[in-house]
mmCIF file of C-alpha atoms in Angstrom:
data_model
loop_
_atom_site.group_PDB
_atom_site.id
_atom_site.type_symbol
_atom_site.label_atom_id
_atom_site.label_comp_id
_atom_site.label_asym_id
_atom_site.label_seq_id
_atom_site.Cartn_x
_atom_site.Cartn_y
_atom_site.Cartn_z
ATOM 1 C CA LEU E 1152 0.000 0.000 0.000
ATOM 2 C CA ASN E 1153 2.956 2.315 0.461
ATOM 3 C CA ARG E 1154 6.334 1.564 -1.081
ATOM 4 C CA THR E 1155 9.472 3.658 -0.666
ATOM 5 C CA ASN E 1156 12.815 3.201 -2.419
ATOM 6 C CA TYR E 1157 15.908 4.930 -1.043
ATOM 7 C CA PHE E 1158 19.304 5.562 -2.515
ATOM 8 C CA GLU E 1159 22.170 7.775 -1.373
ATOM 9 C CA THR E 1160 24.682 9.526 -3.582
ATOM 10 C CA MET E 1161 27.703 11.748 -3.206
ATOM 11 C CA PRO E 1162 27.313 15.459 -4.079
ATOM 12 C CA GLY E 1163 26.937 16.839 -7.576
ATOM 13 C CA HIS E 1164 26.755 14.796 -10.748
ATOM 14 C CA GLU E 1165 26.308 11.469 -8.931
ATOM 15 C CA LEU E 1166 22.663 12.354 -8.245
ATOM 16 C CA GLU E 1167 22.032 12.290 -11.988
ATOM 17 C CA LEU E 1168 23.903 8.991 -12.271
ATOM 18 C CA ALA E 1169 21.816 7.450 -9.483
ATOM 19 C CA LEU E 1170 18.582 8.659 -11.087
ATOM 20 C CA ARG E 1171 19.652 7.207 -14.426
ATOM 21 C CA LEU E 1172 20.316 3.834 -12.834
ATOM 22 C CA GLU E 1173 16.971 3.910 -11.044
ATOM 23 C CA ALA E 1174 15.157 4.829 -14.261
ATOM 24 C CA ASP E 1175 16.944 2.010 -16.114
ATOM 25 C CA ARG E 1176 16.002 -0.444 -13.374
ATOM 26 C CA MET E 1177 12.323 0.525 -13.534
ATOM 27 C CA ALA E 1178 12.316 0.323 -17.321
ATOM 28 C CA SER E 1179 13.786 -3.187 -17.171
ATOM 29 C CA LEU E 1180 11.149 -4.531 -14.769
ATOM 30 C CA LEU E 1181 8.463 -5.250 -17.367
ATOM 31 C CA PRO E 1182 10.765 -7.187 -19.747
ATOM 32 C CA ALA E 1183 12.041 -9.141 -16.722
ATOM 33 C CA MET E 1184 8.557 -10.390 -15.798
ATOM 34 C CA THR E 1185 8.813 -13.675 -17.650
ATOM 35 C CA GLN E 1186 6.966 -16.782 -16.529
ATOM 36 C CA GLU E 1187 10.243 -18.486 -15.667
ATOM 37 C CA LYS E 1188 11.303 -15.689 -13.334
ATOM 38 C CA LEU E 1189 7.835 -15.517 -11.816
ATOM 39 C CA ASP E 1190 7.977 -19.250 -11.048
ATOM 40 C CA ASN E 1191 11.377 -18.782 -9.409
ATOM 41 C CA GLN E 1192 10.074 -15.916 -7.292
ATOM 42 C CA ARG E 1193 7.067 -17.985 -6.223
ATOM 43 C CA ASP E 1194 9.484 -20.596 -4.865
ATOM 44 C CA VAL E 1195 11.422 -17.873 -3.069
ATOM 45 C CA VAL E 1196 8.261 -16.653 -1.325
ATOM 46 C CA LYS E 1197 7.319 -20.165 -0.253
ATOM 47 C CA ASN E 1198 10.799 -21.001 1.018
ATOM 48 C CA GLU E 1199 11.143 -17.735 2.908
ATOM 49 C CA ARG E 1200 7.816 -18.327 4.607
ATOM 50 C CA ARG E 1201 8.779 -21.884 5.534
ATOM 51 C CA TRP E 1202 12.169 -20.727 6.866
ATOM 52 C CA SER E 1203 10.509 -18.015 8.939
ATOM 53 C CA VAL E 1204 8.052 -20.407 10.555
ATOM 54 C CA ASP E 1205 10.117 -23.603 10.770
ATOM 55 C CA ASN E 1206 13.800 -22.756 11.019
ATOM 56 C CA GLN E 1207 13.883 -19.694 13.201
ATOM 57 C CA PRO E 1208 13.477 -20.534 16.884
ATOM 58 C CA TYR E 1209 10.160 -18.748 17.073
ATOM 59 C CA GLY E 1210 9.511 -17.523 13.570
ATOM 60 C CA ASP E 1211 8.284 -14.152 12.378
ATOM 61 C CA TRP E 1212 4.835 -14.099 13.935
ATOM 62 C CA ASP E 1213 3.999 -10.428 13.309
ATOM 63 C CA GLU E 1214 2.313 -11.384 10.040
ATOM 64 C CA THR E 1215 0.416 -14.186 11.763
ATOM 65 C CA ILE E 1216 -1.206 -11.995 14.401
ATOM 66 C CA GLN E 1217 -2.023 -9.396 11.740
ATOM 67 C CA THR E 1218 -3.788 -12.065 9.682
ATOM 68 C CA LEU E 1219 -5.767 -13.135 12.749
ATOM 69 C CA VAL E 1220 -6.650 -9.607 13.904
ATOM 70 C CA TYR E 1221 -8.090 -8.597 10.541
ATOM 71 C CA PRO E 1222 -10.868 -10.618 8.882
ATOM 72 C CA ALA E 1223 -10.960 -11.891 5.310
ATOM 73 C CA GLY E 1224 -11.585 -9.011 2.925
ATOM 74 C CA HIS E 1225 -9.493 -6.544 4.903
ATOM 75 C CA PRO E 1226 -6.311 -5.373 3.088
ATOM 76 C CA TYR E 1227 -4.152 -6.531 6.015
ATOM 77 C CA HIS E 1228 -5.607 -10.028 6.322
ATOM 78 C CA HIS E 1229 -3.004 -11.476 3.954
ATOM 79 C CA PRO E 1230 0.803 -11.447 4.427
ATOM 80 C CA PRO E 1231 2.204 -8.425 2.548
ATOM 81 C CA GLY E 1232 4.962 -10.586 1.091
ATOM 82 C CA GLY E 1233 2.484 -13.141 -0.168
ATOM 83 C CA ASP E 1234 2.429 -16.889 0.388
ATOM 84 C CA SER E 1235 2.145 -20.005 -1.746
ATOM 85 C CA ALA E 1236 -1.663 -19.832 -1.722
ATOM 86 C CA SER E 1237 -1.910 -16.246 -2.948
ATOM 87 C CA THR E 1238 0.814 -16.677 -5.581
ATOM 88 C CA ALA E 1239 -0.212 -20.114 -6.909
ATOM 89 C CA ASN E 1240 -2.368 -18.802 -9.761
ATOM 90 C CA LEU E 1241 -0.251 -15.819 -10.744
ATOM 91 C CA ASP E 1242 1.187 -15.669 -14.229
ATOM 92 C CA SER E 1243 3.329 -13.107 -15.995
ATOM 93 C CA THR E 1244 0.311 -11.375 -17.542
ATOM 94 C CA LEU E 1245 -1.351 -10.799 -14.156
ATOM 95 C CA VAL E 1246 1.881 -9.507 -12.649
ATOM 96 C CA ARG E 1247 2.501 -7.156 -15.572
ATOM 97 C CA ASN E 1248 -1.037 -5.799 -15.317
ATOM 98 C CA PHE E 1249 -0.618 -5.235 -11.594
ATOM 99 C CA TYR E 1250 2.646 -3.387 -12.130
ATOM 100 C CA GLU E 1251 1.158 -1.139 -14.798
ATOM 101 C CA ARG E 1252 -1.896 -0.302 -12.668
ATOM 102 C CA VAL E 1253 -0.016 0.361 -9.420
ATOM 103 C CA TYR E 1254 3.476 1.653 -10.270
ATOM 104 C CA ARG E 1255 2.505 4.910 -11.930
ATOM 105 C CA PRO E 1256 3.992 8.392 -12.344
ATOM 106 C CA GLU E 1257 0.913 10.165 -10.959
ATOM 107 C CA ARG E 1258 1.378 8.272 -7.703
ATOM 108 C CA THR E 1259 5.105 8.853 -7.421
ATOM 109 C CA THR E 1260 6.766 11.430 -5.207
ATOM 110 C CA PHE E 1261 10.487 12.192 -5.370
ATOM 111 C CA ILE E 1262 12.012 13.343 -2.090
ATOM 112 C CA VAL E 1263 15.518 14.740 -2.448
ATOM 113 C CA VAL E 1264 17.473 15.838 0.634
ATOM 114 C CA GLY E 1265 20.971 17.251 0.375
ATOM 115 C CA ASP E 1266 23.212 20.181 -0.448
ATOM 116 C CA LEU E 1267 21.659 21.157 -3.767
ATOM 117 C CA ALA E 1268 19.161 23.630 -5.141
ATOM 118 C CA ALA E 1269 15.584 22.607 -5.814
ATOM 119 C CA ALA E 1270 15.959 23.595 -9.471
ATOM 120 C CA GLN E 1271 18.938 21.240 -9.856
ATOM 121 C CA ALA E 1272 16.945 18.351 -8.388
ATOM 122 C CA ARG E 1273 13.967 19.081 -10.647
ATOM 123 C CA ARG E 1274 16.134 19.124 -13.769
ATOM 124 C CA ALA E 1275 17.795 15.830 -12.848
ATOM 125 C CA ILE E 1276 14.475 14.116 -12.154
ATOM 126 C CA GLN E 1277 12.827 15.548 -15.260
ATOM 127 C CA SER E 1278 15.682 14.386 -17.492
ATOM 128 C CA ARG E 1279 15.268 10.779 -16.413
ATOM 129 C CA PHE E 1280 11.597 10.440 -15.544
ATOM 130 C CA GLY E 1281 9.901 13.182 -17.526
ATOM 131 C CA THR E 1282 8.834 10.793 -20.289
ATOM 132 C CA TRP E 1283 7.498 8.127 -17.929
ATOM 133 C CA ARG E 1284 3.966 7.188 -18.938
ATOM 134 C CA ALA E 1285 1.732 4.396 -17.664
ATOM 135 C CA PRO E 1286 -0.953 2.787 -19.827
ATOM 136 C CA GLY E 1287 -4.507 2.031 -18.787
ATOM 137 C CA VAL E 1288 -6.304 3.035 -15.598
ATOM 138 C CA ALA E 1289 -4.722 3.130 -12.161
ATOM 139 C CA ALA E 1290 -5.859 0.550 -9.610
ATOM 140 C CA PRO E 1291 -7.958 2.052 -6.801
ATOM 141 C CA LEU E 1292 -6.253 2.533 -3.452
ATOM 142 C CA PRO E 1293 -7.810 1.657 -0.100
ATOM 143 C CA SER E 1294 -9.453 4.661 1.495
ATOM 144 C CA LEU E 1295 -7.555 6.547 4.181
ATOM 145 C CA THR E 1296 -10.739 6.410 6.219
ATOM 146 C CA ALA E 1297 -10.282 4.075 9.156
ATOM 147 C CA GLN E 1298 -11.931 0.707 8.661
ATOM 148 C CA THR E 1299 -13.468 -0.273 11.972
ATOM 149 C CA VAL E 1300 -12.927 -3.917 12.856
ATOM 150 C CA ALA E 1301 -14.649 -5.113 16.007
ATOM 151 C CA LEU E 1302 -13.452 -8.213 17.824
ATOM 152 C CA PRO E 1303 -16.369 -9.657 19.804
ATOM 153 C CA THR E 1304 -14.227 -11.199 22.544
ATOM 154 C CA THR E 1305 -10.704 -12.327 23.318
ATOM 155 C CA LYS E 1306 -9.577 -15.348 21.283
ATOM 156 C CA VAL E 1307 -6.434 -17.385 21.982
ATOM 157 C CA TYR E 1308 -4.494 -19.058 19.170
ATOM 158 C CA LEU E 1309 -1.863 -21.671 20.019
ATOM 159 C CA VAL E 1310 1.000 -22.783 17.782
ATOM 160 C CA ASP E 1311 2.938 -25.862 18.849
ATOM 161 C CA LYS E 1312 6.755 -25.722 18.825
ATOM 162 C CA PRO E 1313 7.790 -28.920 20.651
ATOM 163 C CA ASP E 1314 10.771 -28.627 23.006
ATOM 164 C CA ALA E 1315 10.868 -24.833 22.685
ATOM 165 C CA ALA E 1316 12.697 -23.289 25.636
ATOM 166 C CA GLN E 1317 10.542 -20.171 25.400
ATOM 167 C CA SER E 1318 7.056 -19.174 24.424
ATOM 168 C CA VAL E 1319 6.391 -16.198 22.182
ATOM 169 C CA ILE E 1320 3.377 -14.177 23.293
ATOM 170 C CA GLN E 1321 1.667 -11.644 21.044
ATOM 171 C CA ILE E 1322 -1.471 -9.749 22.009
ATOM 172 C CA GLY E 1323 -3.154 -7.474 19.502
ATOM 173 C CA TRP E 1324 -6.214 -5.760 18.118
ATOM 174 C CA PRO E 1325 -6.998 -3.228 15.371
ATOM 175 C CA GLY E 1326 -5.141 0.041 15.789
ATOM 176 C CA VAL E 1327 -5.574 3.754 15.176
ATOM 177 C CA ASP E 1328 -5.481 6.223 12.296
ATOM 178 C CA ARG E 1329 -2.139 8.079 12.220
ATOM 179 C CA ARG E 1330 -4.014 11.334 11.639
ATOM 180 C CA SER E 1331 -6.048 10.919 14.817
ATOM 181 C CA PRO E 1332 -6.101 13.993 17.073
ATOM 182 C CA ASP E 1333 -5.157 11.568 19.862
ATOM 183 C CA TYR E 1334 -1.837 10.638 18.214
ATOM 184 C CA ALA E 1335 0.396 12.570 20.643
ATOM 185 C CA ALA E 1336 -1.412 11.244 23.708
ATOM 186 C CA LEU E 1337 -1.207 7.714 22.264
ATOM 187 C CA MET E 1338 2.552 7.988 21.809
ATOM 188 C CA VAL E 1339 3.008 9.149 25.371
ATOM 189 C CA MET E 1340 0.690 6.448 26.688
ATOM 190 C CA ASN E 1341 2.439 3.667 24.747
ATOM 191 C CA THR E 1342 5.881 4.918 25.781
ATOM 192 C CA MET E 1343 4.815 4.458 29.375
ATOM 193 C CA LEU E 1344 3.151 1.099 28.666
ATOM 194 C CA GLY E 1345 5.633 -0.711 26.415
ATOM 195 C CA GLY E 1346 7.424 1.674 24.070
ATOM 196 C CA SER E 1347 10.685 2.185 25.991
ATOM 197 C CA PHE E 1348 13.143 0.184 28.086
ATOM 198 C CA THR E 1349 11.720 1.637 31.305
ATOM 199 C CA SER E 1350 8.133 0.966 30.243
ATOM 200 C CA ARG E 1351 5.759 -0.832 32.574
ATOM 201 C CA LEU E 1352 5.641 -4.014 30.513
ATOM 202 C CA ASN E 1353 9.415 -4.304 30.236
ATOM 203 C CA MET E 1354 10.096 -3.459 33.863
ATOM 204 C CA ASN E 1355 7.434 -5.908 34.986
ATOM 205 C CA LEU E 1356 8.314 -8.941 32.864
ATOM 206 C CA ARG E 1357 12.076 -8.351 32.653
ATOM 207 C CA GLU E 1358 13.184 -6.555 35.797
ATOM 208 C CA THR E 1359 10.598 -7.471 38.430
ATOM 209 C CA HIS E 1360 9.825 -11.069 37.482
ATOM 210 C CA GLY E 1361 12.682 -12.124 35.195
ATOM 211 C CA TYR E 1362 10.285 -13.810 32.801
ATOM 212 C CA SER E 1363 11.734 -12.283 29.629
ATOM 213 C CA TYR E 1364 14.689 -10.405 28.170
ATOM 214 C CA GLY E 1365 12.278 -7.752 26.959
ATOM 215 C CA ALA E 1366 8.602 -6.908 26.494
ATOM 216 C CA ARG E 1367 7.212 -4.203 24.257
ATOM 217 C CA SER E 1368 4.089 -2.716 22.755
ATOM 218 C CA GLY E 1369 3.302 -0.376 19.906
ATOM 219 C CA PHE E 1370 0.929 0.859 17.227
ATOM 220 C CA THR E 1371 1.579 0.175 13.547
ATOM 221 C CA PHE E 1372 0.566 3.150 11.413
ATOM 222 C CA ARG E 1373 -0.252 2.572 7.751
ATOM 223 C CA ARG E 1374 -2.567 3.958 5.101
ATOM 224 C CA VAL E 1375 -5.342 1.925 6.730
ATOM 225 C CA PRO E 1376 -4.740 1.647 10.504
ATOM 226 C CA GLY E 1377 -2.476 -1.255 11.360
ATOM 227 C CA PRO E 1378 -2.620 -3.283 14.571
ATOM 228 C CA PHE E 1379 -1.653 -2.536 18.137
ATOM 229 C CA THR E 1380 0.531 -5.346 19.500
ATOM 230 C CA ALA E 1381 2.171 -6.214 22.812
ATOM 231 C CA SER E 1382 4.708 -9.030 22.780
ATOM 232 C CA ALA E 1383 7.536 -10.853 24.506
ATOM 233 C CA ALA E 1384 9.441 -14.129 24.431
ATOM 234 C CA VAL E 1385 9.178 -15.702 27.890
ATOM 235 C CA ARG E 1386 10.388 -18.849 29.609
ATOM 236 C CA THR E 1387 8.124 -21.806 28.913
ATOM 237 C CA ASN E 1388 7.352 -22.483 32.577
ATOM 238 C CA VAL E 1389 6.041 -18.945 33.144
ATOM 239 C CA THR E 1390 3.897 -18.591 30.016
ATOM 240 C CA ASP E 1391 0.670 -18.384 32.022
ATOM 241 C CA SER E 1392 2.186 -16.049 34.618
ATOM 242 C CA SER E 1393 3.489 -13.766 31.854
ATOM 243 C CA LEU E 1394 0.019 -13.548 30.326
ATOM 244 C CA VAL E 1395 -1.359 -12.540 33.709
ATOM 245 C CA GLU E 1396 1.192 -9.715 33.934
ATOM 246 C CA PHE E 1397 0.548 -8.601 30.346
ATOM 247 C CA PHE E 1398 -3.160 -8.210 30.943
ATOM 248 C CA LYS E 1399 -2.589 -6.643 34.350
ATOM 249 C CA GLU E 1400 -0.541 -3.849 32.767
ATOM 250 C CA LEU E 1401 -2.928 -3.435 29.836
ATOM 251 C CA ARG E 1402 -5.785 -2.944 32.278
ATOM 252 C CA ARG E 1403 -3.822 -0.856 34.784
ATOM 253 C CA VAL E 1404 -3.072 1.893 32.275
ATOM 254 C CA ARG E 1405 -6.821 2.071 31.623
ATOM 255 C CA ASP E 1406 -8.018 1.820 35.220
ATOM 256 C CA GLU E 1407 -5.429 3.857 37.126
ATOM 257 C CA ARG E 1408 -4.443 7.418 36.327
ATOM 258 C CA ALA E 1409 -0.675 7.755 35.963
ATOM 259 C CA THR E 1410 1.318 10.138 38.115
ATOM 260 C CA ASN E 1411 2.634 13.444 36.818
ATOM 261 C CA ASP E 1412 6.187 12.068 37.114
ATOM 262 C CA ASP E 1413 5.314 9.044 34.937
ATOM 263 C CA ILE E 1414 3.813 11.274 32.268
ATOM 264 C CA GLU E 1415 6.695 13.732 32.389
ATOM 265 C CA ARG E 1416 9.240 10.962 31.766
ATOM 266 C CA ALA E 1417 7.197 9.588 28.876
ATOM 267 C CA ARG E 1418 6.708 13.055 27.356
ATOM 268 C CA ALA E 1419 10.444 13.756 27.535
ATOM 269 C CA TYR E 1420 11.273 10.393 25.947
ATOM 270 C CA VAL E 1421 8.965 11.034 22.987
ATOM 271 C CA GLU E 1422 10.013 14.631 22.390
ATOM 272 C CA LEU E 1423 13.752 14.036 22.805
ATOM 273 C CA GLY E 1424 13.541 11.267 20.214
ATOM 274 C CA LEU E 1425 12.542 13.708 17.482
ATOM 275 C CA PRO E 1426 16.030 15.184 16.776
ATOM 276 C CA GLY E 1427 17.392 11.698 16.072
ATOM 277 C CA ASP E 1428 14.764 11.290 13.357
ATOM 278 C CA LEU E 1429 16.280 14.289 11.567
ATOM 279 C CA GLU E 1430 19.973 13.647 12.205
ATOM 280 C CA GLY E 1431 21.098 13.022 8.634
ATOM 281 C CA THR E 1432 19.849 13.273 5.073
ATOM 282 C CA THR E 1433 18.532 9.703 5.057
ATOM 283 C CA GLN E 1434 16.609 10.250 8.294
ATOM 284 C CA VAL E 1435 15.122 13.499 6.972
ATOM 285 C CA ALA E 1436 14.068 11.840 3.718
ATOM 286 C CA SER E 1437 12.555 8.937 5.628
ATOM 287 C CA GLU E 1438 10.610 11.283 7.904
ATOM 288 C CA ILE E 1439 9.278 13.291 4.964
ATOM 289 C CA ALA E 1440 8.281 10.091 3.136
ATOM 290 C CA GLU E 1441 6.407 8.781 6.166
ATOM 291 C CA LEU E 1442 4.574 12.054 6.735
ATOM 292 C CA HIS E 1443 3.759 12.369 3.038
ATOM 293 C CA GLY E 1444 2.096 8.958 3.101
ATOM 294 C CA PHE E 1445 -0.467 10.372 5.530
ATOM 295 C CA GLY E 1446 -0.879 13.723 3.759
ATOM 296 C CA LEU E 1447 1.275 15.543 6.337
ATOM 297 C CA THR E 1448 4.285 17.840 6.027
ATOM 298 C CA LEU E 1449 7.330 18.638 8.150
ATOM 299 C CA ALA E 1450 5.205 21.272 9.874
ATOM 300 C CA GLU E 1451 3.639 18.335 11.688
ATOM 301 C CA LEU E 1452 6.809 17.791 13.753
ATOM 302 C CA PRO E 1453 6.845 21.019 15.786
ATOM 303 C CA ARG E 1454 3.086 20.746 16.119
ATOM 304 C CA PHE E 1455 3.480 17.189 17.412
ATOM 305 C CA ALA E 1456 6.189 18.253 19.870
ATOM 306 C CA ALA E 1457 3.915 20.957 21.271
ATOM 307 C CA GLN E 1458 1.064 18.471 21.596
ATOM 308 C CA VAL E 1459 3.314 16.010 23.416
ATOM 309 C CA ARG E 1460 4.303 18.676 25.938
ATOM 310 C CA SER E 1461 0.638 19.327 26.705
ATOM 311 C CA VAL E 1462 -0.367 15.673 27.322
ATOM 312 C CA THR E 1463 -1.777 15.169 30.824
ATOM 313 C CA PRO E 1464 -2.388 12.076 32.977
ATOM 314 C CA ALA E 1465 -6.092 12.458 32.180
ATOM 315 C CA ASP E 1466 -5.313 12.404 28.429
ATOM 316 C CA VAL E 1467 -3.307 9.201 28.789
ATOM 317 C CA GLN E 1468 -6.049 7.431 30.700
ATOM 318 C CA ARG E 1469 -8.673 8.653 28.226
ATOM 319 C CA VAL E 1470 -6.861 7.286 25.144
ATOM 320 C CA ALA E 1471 -5.984 4.055 26.969
ATOM 321 C CA ARG E 1472 -9.655 3.476 27.717
ATOM 322 C CA LYS E 1473 -10.599 4.348 24.155
ATOM 323 C CA TYR E 1474 -7.992 2.401 22.185
ATOM 324 C CA LEU E 1475 -6.793 -0.452 24.427
ATOM 325 C CA THR E 1476 -9.247 -3.353 24.386
ATOM 326 C CA PRO E 1477 -7.791 -6.223 26.461
ATOM 327 C CA ASP E 1478 -11.224 -7.849 26.675
ATOM 328 C CA GLN E 1479 -11.436 -7.935 22.866
ATOM 329 C CA ALA E 1480 -7.962 -9.146 21.961
ATOM 330 C CA THR E 1481 -6.286 -11.640 19.682
ATOM 331 C CA VAL E 1482 -3.675 -13.644 21.601
ATOM 332 C CA VAL E 1483 -1.073 -15.771 19.817
ATOM 333 C CA ILE E 1484 1.109 -18.120 21.864
ATOM 334 C CA VAL E 1485 3.896 -20.049 20.155
ATOM 335 C CA GLY E 1486 5.550 -22.686 22.319
ATOM 336 C CA ASP E 1487 5.572 -26.253 23.578
ATOM 337 C CA LEU E 1488 1.840 -26.845 23.982
ATOM 338 C CA SER E 1489 2.383 -30.036 25.964
ATOM 339 C CA LYS E 1490 3.797 -27.823 28.716
ATOM 340 C CA VAL E 1491 1.749 -24.627 28.438
ATOM 341 C CA ARG E 1492 -1.715 -25.297 27.050
ATOM 342 C CA THR E 1493 -3.423 -26.544 30.216
ATOM 343 C CA SER E 1494 -2.249 -23.603 32.314
ATOM 344 C CA VAL E 1495 -3.063 -21.079 29.557
ATOM 345 C CA ASP E 1496 -6.586 -22.445 29.127
ATOM 346 C CA ALA E 1497 -7.060 -22.292 32.900
ATOM 347 C CA LEU E 1498 -6.651 -18.501 32.778
ATOM 348 C CA GLY E 1499 -9.988 -18.232 30.989
ATOM 349 C CA LEU E 1500 -8.866 -15.486 28.637
ATOM 350 C CA GLY E 1501 -11.217 -16.754 25.938
ATOM 351 C CA PRO E 1502 -11.791 -19.707 23.615
ATOM 352 C CA SER E 1503 -8.597 -21.252 22.246
ATOM 353 C CA GLU E 1504 -7.703 -22.827 18.938
ATOM 354 C CA VAL E 1505 -4.579 -24.693 17.834
ATOM 355 C CA LEU E 1506 -3.093 -23.488 14.556
ATOM 356 C CA GLU E 1507 -1.092 -25.972 12.525
ATOM 357 C CA VAL E 1508 2.272 -24.659 11.400
ATOM 358 C CA LYS E 1509 1.714 -26.065 7.904
ATOM 359 C CA THR E 1510 -1.340 -23.834 7.491
ATOM 360 C CA LEU E 1511 0.809 -20.812 8.276
ATOM 361 C CA VAL E 1512 3.471 -21.767 5.752
ATOM 362 C CA ARG E 1513 0.943 -22.557 2.994
#
């Protein structure tokens, strides 16, 4: 839904050289979309998915919880990198048509950051991309309007990894629009909850109980709101206890108003992180690209900083109650089910279902 390509060059004429190479690469994509290469890429997707799920100790489960949080028909229900099921019927004609309908000049923005005049950048871009034309009609994009997805109750999904020394816990639900007026308060709230080393989740599971090397939480912001997730890898024998602590902290930030000192530390953490996002040319370009994807400009940054400074304990509790839904969550637990399932089910978080690894690889 939002693709960004970056390249860095040295000053002067090398910008034009880099643009020429990028233009040549784009022009060569269509001729390269042969059936043979498509078949090879299909195998790559399948093997990467299998490696992620089978060969890593605990796999890349971010895509799995996203698929479970969002129902069929939602743009985030399917893995963004595809899988063997979604690529099985693709041929070179379908891929070419997709490319021509999605990769288009009217949807392209060039962001150039460096020691050069705007006119120089325009001339260089125009010389290489000025003749770019795309045939046909552009594919429609998902609306920026938030798509509300309601989870009726908490559901637990279990994935068996026999003999695993740890369990991976992920808790999630549909997230928030990046352009929400509550964005600053959400960032402060999540910093306190699980967005920093001294967050409540990390201090609880890592420092107080020693269940995990680290616990975290965060919102994923995309064109259509991505998920909120809280996660940690924990020792197998404390999987149930870790879940208790996760849900205790998720409810505490809703039920108890934080102290002024807690909010001040979180506000400072968020605001002091902004200069690092603008430290070099790559960081500046990345920040502009991210803001542009949501229809925002660099003017958003000082506005955001001012909003962060004005966040109060009441604001944090308000957004926690509005956007954190621990009673309507998707919970994914990956571990040795022979050792953890009985105790997890005994918590009564919600109905549970075992997912076969082979269905995730597909």
